[in-house]
Amino acid sequence: MLGLKLPTDPRWVNIVEKNVEFILTDHAYCEQKATSTAISLIVSFPEYTDLVQEMVALVKEEISHFKMVHDKILENGWVLGRDRKDEYVLKLITFFPKGGSRTTQLVHRLLYAALIEARSCERFRLLSEELEDKELAEFYRKLMVSEANHYTMFLGFARQYGDKDEVNEKWQNLLEFEAEIMADLSKSETIHG
């Protein structure tokens, strides 16, 4: 369903299980960044009313996810750690050239967001199926459903605002590029890395 070209190595879950505190901190910041992305799209493209409406709803949802993850951190007696650079996202956003029309910039941002959400969904599914901690596995199962909806929403908007055939080609090319990135990752206790 997600169209990802390279699935996450299931052994990544073993890394997560040994570093739950770190994965939760990284996850909390991912939710915060998703909130920021939605706000940024509102600020950058206010004339796209239907996008703005969806992003307002997304801001509320993502910040509630941040709170859920932060609460999970506190339940374990931990505190939110420091944010770390997301190597995955930093590499991913180099794919499309800078510049172009406003519409092209919007489509590229939407495709990046769709792919980040798709990978998050895939990772959450893996955690929901493989974690030995059943409570944490159920926590990730619930979040997985939301991420799938986000992925399809962003991809749908990209197809709505850009030329559908061109967007589909860009999407496939981005998926191929992302697979190359993922070949070097899945070795750390981060949601995407």
PDB file of C-alpha atoms in Angstrom:
ATOM      1  CA  MET A   1       0.000   0.000   0.000  1.00  0.00           C
ATOM      2  CA  LEU A   2       2.740   2.488   0.896  1.00  0.00           C
ATOM      3  CA  GLY A   3       4.765   1.882  -2.238  1.00  0.00           C
ATOM      4  CA  LEU A   4       8.088   1.952  -0.396  1.00  0.00           C
ATOM      5  CA  LYS A   5      10.826   0.318  -2.463  1.00  0.00           C
ATOM      6  CA  LEU A   6      12.915  -0.970   0.452  1.00  0.00           C
ATOM      7  CA  PRO A   7      11.248  -2.269   3.603  1.00  0.00           C
ATOM      8  CA  THR A   8      12.847  -1.667   6.966  1.00  0.00           C
ATOM      9  CA  ASP A   9      15.076  -4.479   8.152  1.00  0.00           C
ATOM     10  CA  PRO A  10      13.042  -6.142  10.965  1.00  0.00           C
ATOM     11  CA  ARG A  11      16.216  -6.280  13.091  1.00  0.00           C
ATOM     12  CA  TRP A  12      15.757  -2.518  13.559  1.00  0.00           C
ATOM     13  CA  VAL A  13      13.138  -3.393  16.208  1.00  0.00           C
ATOM     14  CA  ASN A  14      15.889  -5.070  18.271  1.00  0.00           C
ATOM     15  CA  ILE A  15      17.784  -1.763  18.312  1.00  0.00           C
ATOM     16  CA  VAL A  16      14.614   0.044  19.381  1.00  0.00           C
ATOM     17  CA  GLU A  17      13.904  -2.407  22.217  1.00  0.00           C
ATOM     18  CA  LYS A  18      17.338  -1.753  23.707  1.00  0.00           C
ATOM     19  CA  ASN A  19      16.860   2.029  23.433  1.00  0.00           C
ATOM     20  CA  VAL A  20      13.182   2.762  24.116  1.00  0.00           C
ATOM     21  CA  GLU A  21      13.938   6.044  25.894  1.00  0.00           C
ATOM     22  CA  PHE A  22      15.856   7.337  22.859  1.00  0.00           C
ATOM     23  CA  ILE A  23      13.272   6.207  20.298  1.00  0.00           C
ATOM     24  CA  LEU A  24      10.502   7.916  22.239  1.00  0.00           C
ATOM     25  CA  THR A  25      12.474  11.153  22.381  1.00  0.00           C
ATOM     26  CA  ASP A  26      13.178  10.965  18.656  1.00  0.00           C
ATOM     27  CA  HIS A  27       9.537  10.140  17.988  1.00  0.00           C
ATOM     28  CA  ALA A  28       8.361  13.109  20.074  1.00  0.00           C
ATOM     29  CA  TYR A  29      10.487  15.432  17.978  1.00  0.00           C
ATOM     30  CA  CYS A  30       9.179  13.844  14.777  1.00  0.00           C
ATOM     31  CA  GLU A  31       5.648  14.710  15.890  1.00  0.00           C
ATOM     32  CA  GLN A  32       6.772  18.244  16.715  1.00  0.00           C
ATOM     33  CA  LYS A  33       8.384  18.603  13.271  1.00  0.00           C
ATOM     34  CA  ALA A  34       5.230  17.284  11.592  1.00  0.00           C
ATOM     35  CA  THR A  35       3.298  19.994  13.430  1.00  0.00           C
ATOM     36  CA  SER A  36       5.808  22.600  12.254  1.00  0.00           C
ATOM     37  CA  THR A  37       5.576  21.349   8.671  1.00  0.00           C
ATOM     38  CA  ALA A  38       1.799  21.757   8.672  1.00  0.00           C
ATOM     39  CA  ILE A  39       2.112  25.289  10.086  1.00  0.00           C
ATOM     40  CA  SER A  40       4.783  26.126   7.512  1.00  0.00           C
ATOM     41  CA  LEU A  41       2.515  24.981   4.664  1.00  0.00           C
ATOM     42  CA  ILE A  42      -0.255  27.255   5.990  1.00  0.00           C
ATOM     43  CA  VAL A  43       2.122  30.231   6.190  1.00  0.00           C
ATOM     44  CA  SER A  44       3.744  29.566   2.802  1.00  0.00           C
ATOM     45  CA  PHE A  45       0.616  28.712   0.791  1.00  0.00           C
ATOM     46  CA  PRO A  46      -2.370  30.465   2.425  1.00  0.00           C
ATOM     47  CA  GLU A  47      -4.226  30.786  -0.898  1.00  0.00           C
ATOM     48  CA  TYR A  48      -4.815  26.990  -1.020  1.00  0.00           C
ATOM     49  CA  THR A  49      -7.891  27.017   1.221  1.00  0.00           C
ATOM     50  CA  ASP A  50      -8.545  23.271   1.241  1.00  0.00           C
ATOM     51  CA  LEU A  51      -4.888  22.618   2.101  1.00  0.00           C
ATOM     52  CA  VAL A  52      -5.004  25.207   4.895  1.00  0.00           C
ATOM     53  CA  GLN A  53      -8.120  23.581   6.350  1.00  0.00           C
ATOM     54  CA  GLU A  54      -6.485  20.140   6.365  1.00  0.00           C
ATOM     55  CA  MET A  55      -3.239  21.512   7.813  1.00  0.00           C
ATOM     56  CA  VAL A  56      -5.121  23.149  10.700  1.00  0.00           C
ATOM     57  CA  ALA A  57      -6.615  19.755  11.531  1.00  0.00           C
ATOM     58  CA  LEU A  58      -3.199  18.126  11.121  1.00  0.00           C
ATOM     59  CA  VAL A  59      -1.547  20.600  13.504  1.00  0.00           C
ATOM     60  CA  LYS A  60      -4.069  19.622  16.192  1.00  0.00           C
ATOM     61  CA  GLU A  61      -3.563  15.911  15.554  1.00  0.00           C
ATOM     62  CA  GLU A  62       0.239  16.009  15.418  1.00  0.00           C
ATOM     63  CA  ILE A  63       0.576  18.093  18.577  1.00  0.00           C
ATOM     64  CA  SER A  64      -1.757  15.649  20.335  1.00  0.00           C
ATOM     65  CA  HIS A  65       0.551  12.838  19.174  1.00  0.00           C
ATOM     66  CA  PHE A  66       3.500  14.777  20.585  1.00  0.00           C
ATOM     67  CA  LYS A  67       1.681  14.937  23.931  1.00  0.00           C
ATOM     68  CA  MET A  68       0.917  11.203  23.798  1.00  0.00           C
ATOM     69  CA  VAL A  69       4.592  10.385  23.210  1.00  0.00           C
ATOM     70  CA  HIS A  70       5.721  12.883  25.847  1.00  0.00           C
ATOM     71  CA  ASP A  71       3.275  11.325  28.332  1.00  0.00           C
ATOM     72  CA  LYS A  72       4.732   7.894  27.508  1.00  0.00           C
ATOM     73  CA  ILE A  73       8.218   9.264  28.266  1.00  0.00           C
ATOM     74  CA  LEU A  74       7.021  10.657  31.608  1.00  0.00           C
ATOM     75  CA  GLU A  75       5.205   7.399  32.487  1.00  0.00           C
ATOM     76  CA  ASN A  76       8.571   5.660  32.309  1.00  0.00           C
ATOM     77  CA  GLY A  77      10.202   8.186  34.627  1.00  0.00           C
ATOM     78  CA  TRP A  78      12.237   9.794  31.849  1.00  0.00           C
ATOM     79  CA  VAL A  79      12.409  13.351  30.540  1.00  0.00           C
ATOM     80  CA  LEU A  80      12.324  14.520  26.949  1.00  0.00           C
ATOM     81  CA  GLY A  81      15.887  14.421  25.689  1.00  0.00           C
ATOM     82  CA  ARG A  82      17.564  16.721  23.210  1.00  0.00           C
ATOM     83  CA  ASP A  83      16.629  16.751  19.547  1.00  0.00           C
ATOM     84  CA  ARG A  84      19.092  15.193  17.115  1.00  0.00           C
ATOM     85  CA  LYS A  85      19.507  15.855  13.429  1.00  0.00           C
ATOM     86  CA  ASP A  86      17.333  13.565  11.320  1.00  0.00           C
ATOM     87  CA  GLU A  87      19.811  12.165   8.765  1.00  0.00           C
ATOM     88  CA  TYR A  88      16.976  10.598   6.807  1.00  0.00           C
ATOM     89  CA  VAL A  89      15.094  13.853   6.285  1.00  0.00           C
ATOM     90  CA  LEU A  90      18.263  15.858   5.641  1.00  0.00           C
ATOM     91  CA  LYS A  91      19.227  13.453   2.848  1.00  0.00           C
ATOM     92  CA  LEU A  92      15.696  13.131   1.496  1.00  0.00           C
ATOM     93  CA  ILE A  93      15.138  16.871   0.998  1.00  0.00           C
ATOM     94  CA  THR A  94      18.145  17.112  -1.310  1.00  0.00           C
ATOM     95  CA  PHE A  95      16.317  15.201  -4.054  1.00  0.00           C
ATOM     96  CA  PHE A  96      14.361  17.975  -5.749  1.00  0.00           C
ATOM     97  CA  PRO A  97      16.238  21.037  -7.019  1.00  0.00           C
ATOM     98  CA  LYS A  98      15.604  24.303  -5.192  1.00  0.00           C
ATOM     99  CA  GLY A  99      13.514  26.969  -6.875  1.00  0.00           C
ATOM    100  CA  GLY A 100      10.866  26.636  -9.534  1.00  0.00           C
ATOM    101  CA  SER A 101       7.334  27.977  -9.488  1.00  0.00           C
ATOM    102  CA  ARG A 102       5.330  28.244  -6.273  1.00  0.00           C
ATOM    103  CA  THR A 103       3.256  25.293  -7.442  1.00  0.00           C
ATOM    104  CA  THR A 104       6.378  23.207  -8.067  1.00  0.00           C
ATOM    105  CA  GLN A 105       7.738  24.106  -4.627  1.00  0.00           C
ATOM    106  CA  LEU A 106       4.414  23.154  -3.044  1.00  0.00           C
ATOM    107  CA  VAL A 107       4.268  19.818  -4.872  1.00  0.00           C
ATOM    108  CA  HIS A 108       7.822  18.977  -3.804  1.00  0.00           C
ATOM    109  CA  ARG A 109       7.083  19.792  -0.169  1.00  0.00           C
ATOM    110  CA  LEU A 110       3.922  17.701  -0.291  1.00  0.00           C
ATOM    111  CA  LEU A 111       5.792  14.738  -1.790  1.00  0.00           C
ATOM    112  CA  TYR A 112       8.490  14.949   0.876  1.00  0.00           C
ATOM    113  CA  ALA A 113       5.809  15.061   3.582  1.00  0.00           C
ATOM    114  CA  ALA A 114       3.959  12.108   2.036  1.00  0.00           C
ATOM    115  CA  LEU A 115       7.106   9.986   1.976  1.00  0.00           C
ATOM    116  CA  ILE A 116       8.119  10.862   5.533  1.00  0.00           C
ATOM    117  CA  GLU A 117       4.627   9.920   6.707  1.00  0.00           C
ATOM    118  CA  ALA A 118       4.693   6.691   4.675  1.00  0.00           C
ATOM    119  CA  ARG A 119       8.023   5.646   6.205  1.00  0.00           C
ATOM    120  CA  SER A 120       6.750   6.531   9.684  1.00  0.00           C
ATOM    121  CA  CYS A 121       3.670   4.418   9.057  1.00  0.00           C
ATOM    122  CA  GLU A 122       5.811   1.492   7.922  1.00  0.00           C
ATOM    123  CA  ARG A 123       8.031   1.806  10.987  1.00  0.00           C
ATOM    124  CA  PHE A 124       5.059   2.065  13.337  1.00  0.00           C
ATOM    125  CA  ARG A 125       3.557  -1.069  11.773  1.00  0.00           C
ATOM    126  CA  LEU A 126       6.796  -2.929  12.381  1.00  0.00           C
ATOM    127  CA  LEU A 127       6.903  -1.761  15.995  1.00  0.00           C
ATOM    128  CA  SER A 128       3.246  -2.705  16.509  1.00  0.00           C
ATOM    129  CA  GLU A 129       3.900  -6.242  15.242  1.00  0.00           C
ATOM    130  CA  GLU A 130       7.367  -6.976  16.624  1.00  0.00           C
ATOM    131  CA  LEU A 131       7.822  -5.200  19.966  1.00  0.00           C
ATOM    132  CA  GLU A 132       7.779  -7.541  22.942  1.00  0.00           C
ATOM    133  CA  ASP A 133       6.278  -4.760  25.090  1.00  0.00           C
ATOM    134  CA  LYS A 134       2.621  -5.284  24.116  1.00  0.00           C
ATOM    135  CA  GLU A 135       1.450  -1.964  25.574  1.00  0.00           C
ATOM    136  CA  LEU A 136       4.022  -0.074  23.502  1.00  0.00           C
ATOM    137  CA  ALA A 137       3.161  -2.230  20.468  1.00  0.00           C
ATOM    138  CA  GLU A 138      -0.511  -1.237  20.788  1.00  0.00           C
ATOM    139  CA  PHE A 139       0.506   2.425  21.176  1.00  0.00           C
ATOM    140  CA  TYR A 140       2.312   2.224  17.824  1.00  0.00           C
ATOM    141  CA  ARG A 141      -0.547   0.340  16.156  1.00  0.00           C
ATOM    142  CA  LYS A 142      -2.898   3.242  16.888  1.00  0.00           C
ATOM    143  CA  LEU A 143      -0.424   5.803  15.573  1.00  0.00           C
ATOM    144  CA  MET A 144       0.192   3.732  12.430  1.00  0.00           C
ATOM    145  CA  VAL A 145      -3.394   4.281  11.288  1.00  0.00           C
ATOM    146  CA  SER A 146      -3.026   8.073  11.515  1.00  0.00           C
ATOM    147  CA  GLU A 147       0.248   8.073   9.599  1.00  0.00           C
ATOM    148  CA  ALA A 148      -1.337   6.142   6.724  1.00  0.00           C
ATOM    149  CA  ASN A 149      -4.052   8.776   6.459  1.00  0.00           C
ATOM    150  CA  HIS A 150      -1.459  11.570   6.466  1.00  0.00           C
ATOM    151  CA  TYR A 151       0.561   9.932   3.706  1.00  0.00           C
ATOM    152  CA  THR A 152      -2.444   9.621   1.411  1.00  0.00           C
ATOM    153  CA  MET A 153      -3.599  13.165   2.178  1.00  0.00           C
ATOM    154  CA  PHE A 154      -0.244  14.729   1.237  1.00  0.00           C
ATOM    155  CA  LEU A 155       0.065  12.618  -1.899  1.00  0.00           C
ATOM    156  CA  GLY A 156      -3.503  13.485  -2.870  1.00  0.00           C
ATOM    157  CA  PHE A 157      -2.829  17.203  -2.540  1.00  0.00           C
ATOM    158  CA  ALA A 158       0.343  16.895  -4.633  1.00  0.00           C
ATOM    159  CA  ARG A 159      -1.682  15.214  -7.395  1.00  0.00           C
ATOM    160  CA  GLN A 160      -4.431  17.820  -7.067  1.00  0.00           C
ATOM    161  CA  TYR A 161      -2.143  20.852  -7.354  1.00  0.00           C
ATOM    162  CA  GLY A 162       0.407  19.531  -9.850  1.00  0.00           C
ATOM    163  CA  ASP A 163       0.132  17.785 -13.187  1.00  0.00           C
ATOM    164  CA  LYS A 164      -0.945  14.273 -12.141  1.00  0.00           C
ATOM    165  CA  ASP A 165       1.343  12.384 -14.557  1.00  0.00           C
ATOM    166  CA  GLU A 166       4.325  14.558 -13.664  1.00  0.00           C
ATOM    167  CA  VAL A 167       3.603  14.201  -9.943  1.00  0.00           C
ATOM    168  CA  ASN A 168       3.324  10.413 -10.273  1.00  0.00           C
ATOM    169  CA  GLU A 169       6.688  10.286 -12.060  1.00  0.00           C
ATOM    170  CA  LYS A 170       8.310  12.500  -9.414  1.00  0.00           C
ATOM    171  CA  TRP A 171       6.802  10.297  -6.703  1.00  0.00           C
ATOM    172  CA  GLN A 172       8.266   7.124  -8.217  1.00  0.00           C
ATOM    173  CA  ASN A 173      11.677   8.775  -8.614  1.00  0.00           C
ATOM    174  CA  LEU A 174      11.557  10.003  -5.021  1.00  0.00           C
ATOM    175  CA  LEU A 175      10.659   6.488  -3.830  1.00  0.00           C
ATOM    176  CA  GLU A 176      13.719   5.099  -5.647  1.00  0.00           C
ATOM    177  CA  PHE A 177      15.950   7.761  -4.077  1.00  0.00           C
ATOM    178  CA  GLU A 178      14.506   7.053  -0.643  1.00  0.00           C
ATOM    179  CA  ALA A 179      15.322   3.348  -1.032  1.00  0.00           C
ATOM    180  CA  GLU A 180      18.975   4.277  -1.610  1.00  0.00           C
ATOM    181  CA  ILE A 181      18.933   6.355   1.573  1.00  0.00           C
ATOM    182  CA  MET A 182      17.313   3.539   3.550  1.00  0.00           C
ATOM    183  CA  ALA A 183      19.979   1.063   2.428  1.00  0.00           C
ATOM    184  CA  ASP A 184      22.425   2.983   4.638  1.00  0.00           C
ATOM    185  CA  LEU A 185      20.053   3.447   7.574  1.00  0.00           C
ATOM    186  CA  SER A 186      18.027   1.190   9.937  1.00  0.00           C
ATOM    187  CA  LYS A 187      20.995   1.038  12.262  1.00  0.00           C
ATOM    188  CA  SER A 188      19.975   3.471  14.998  1.00  0.00           C
ATOM    189  CA  GLU A 189      17.245   4.075  17.539  1.00  0.00           C
ATOM    190  CA  THR A 190      15.502   6.761  15.525  1.00  0.00           C
ATOM    191  CA  ILE A 191      12.128   6.649  13.793  1.00  0.00           C
ATOM    192  CA  HIS A 192      13.630   7.207  10.351  1.00  0.00           C
ATOM    193  CA  GLY A 193      17.286   6.312  10.793  1.00  0.00           C
TER     194      GLY A 193
END
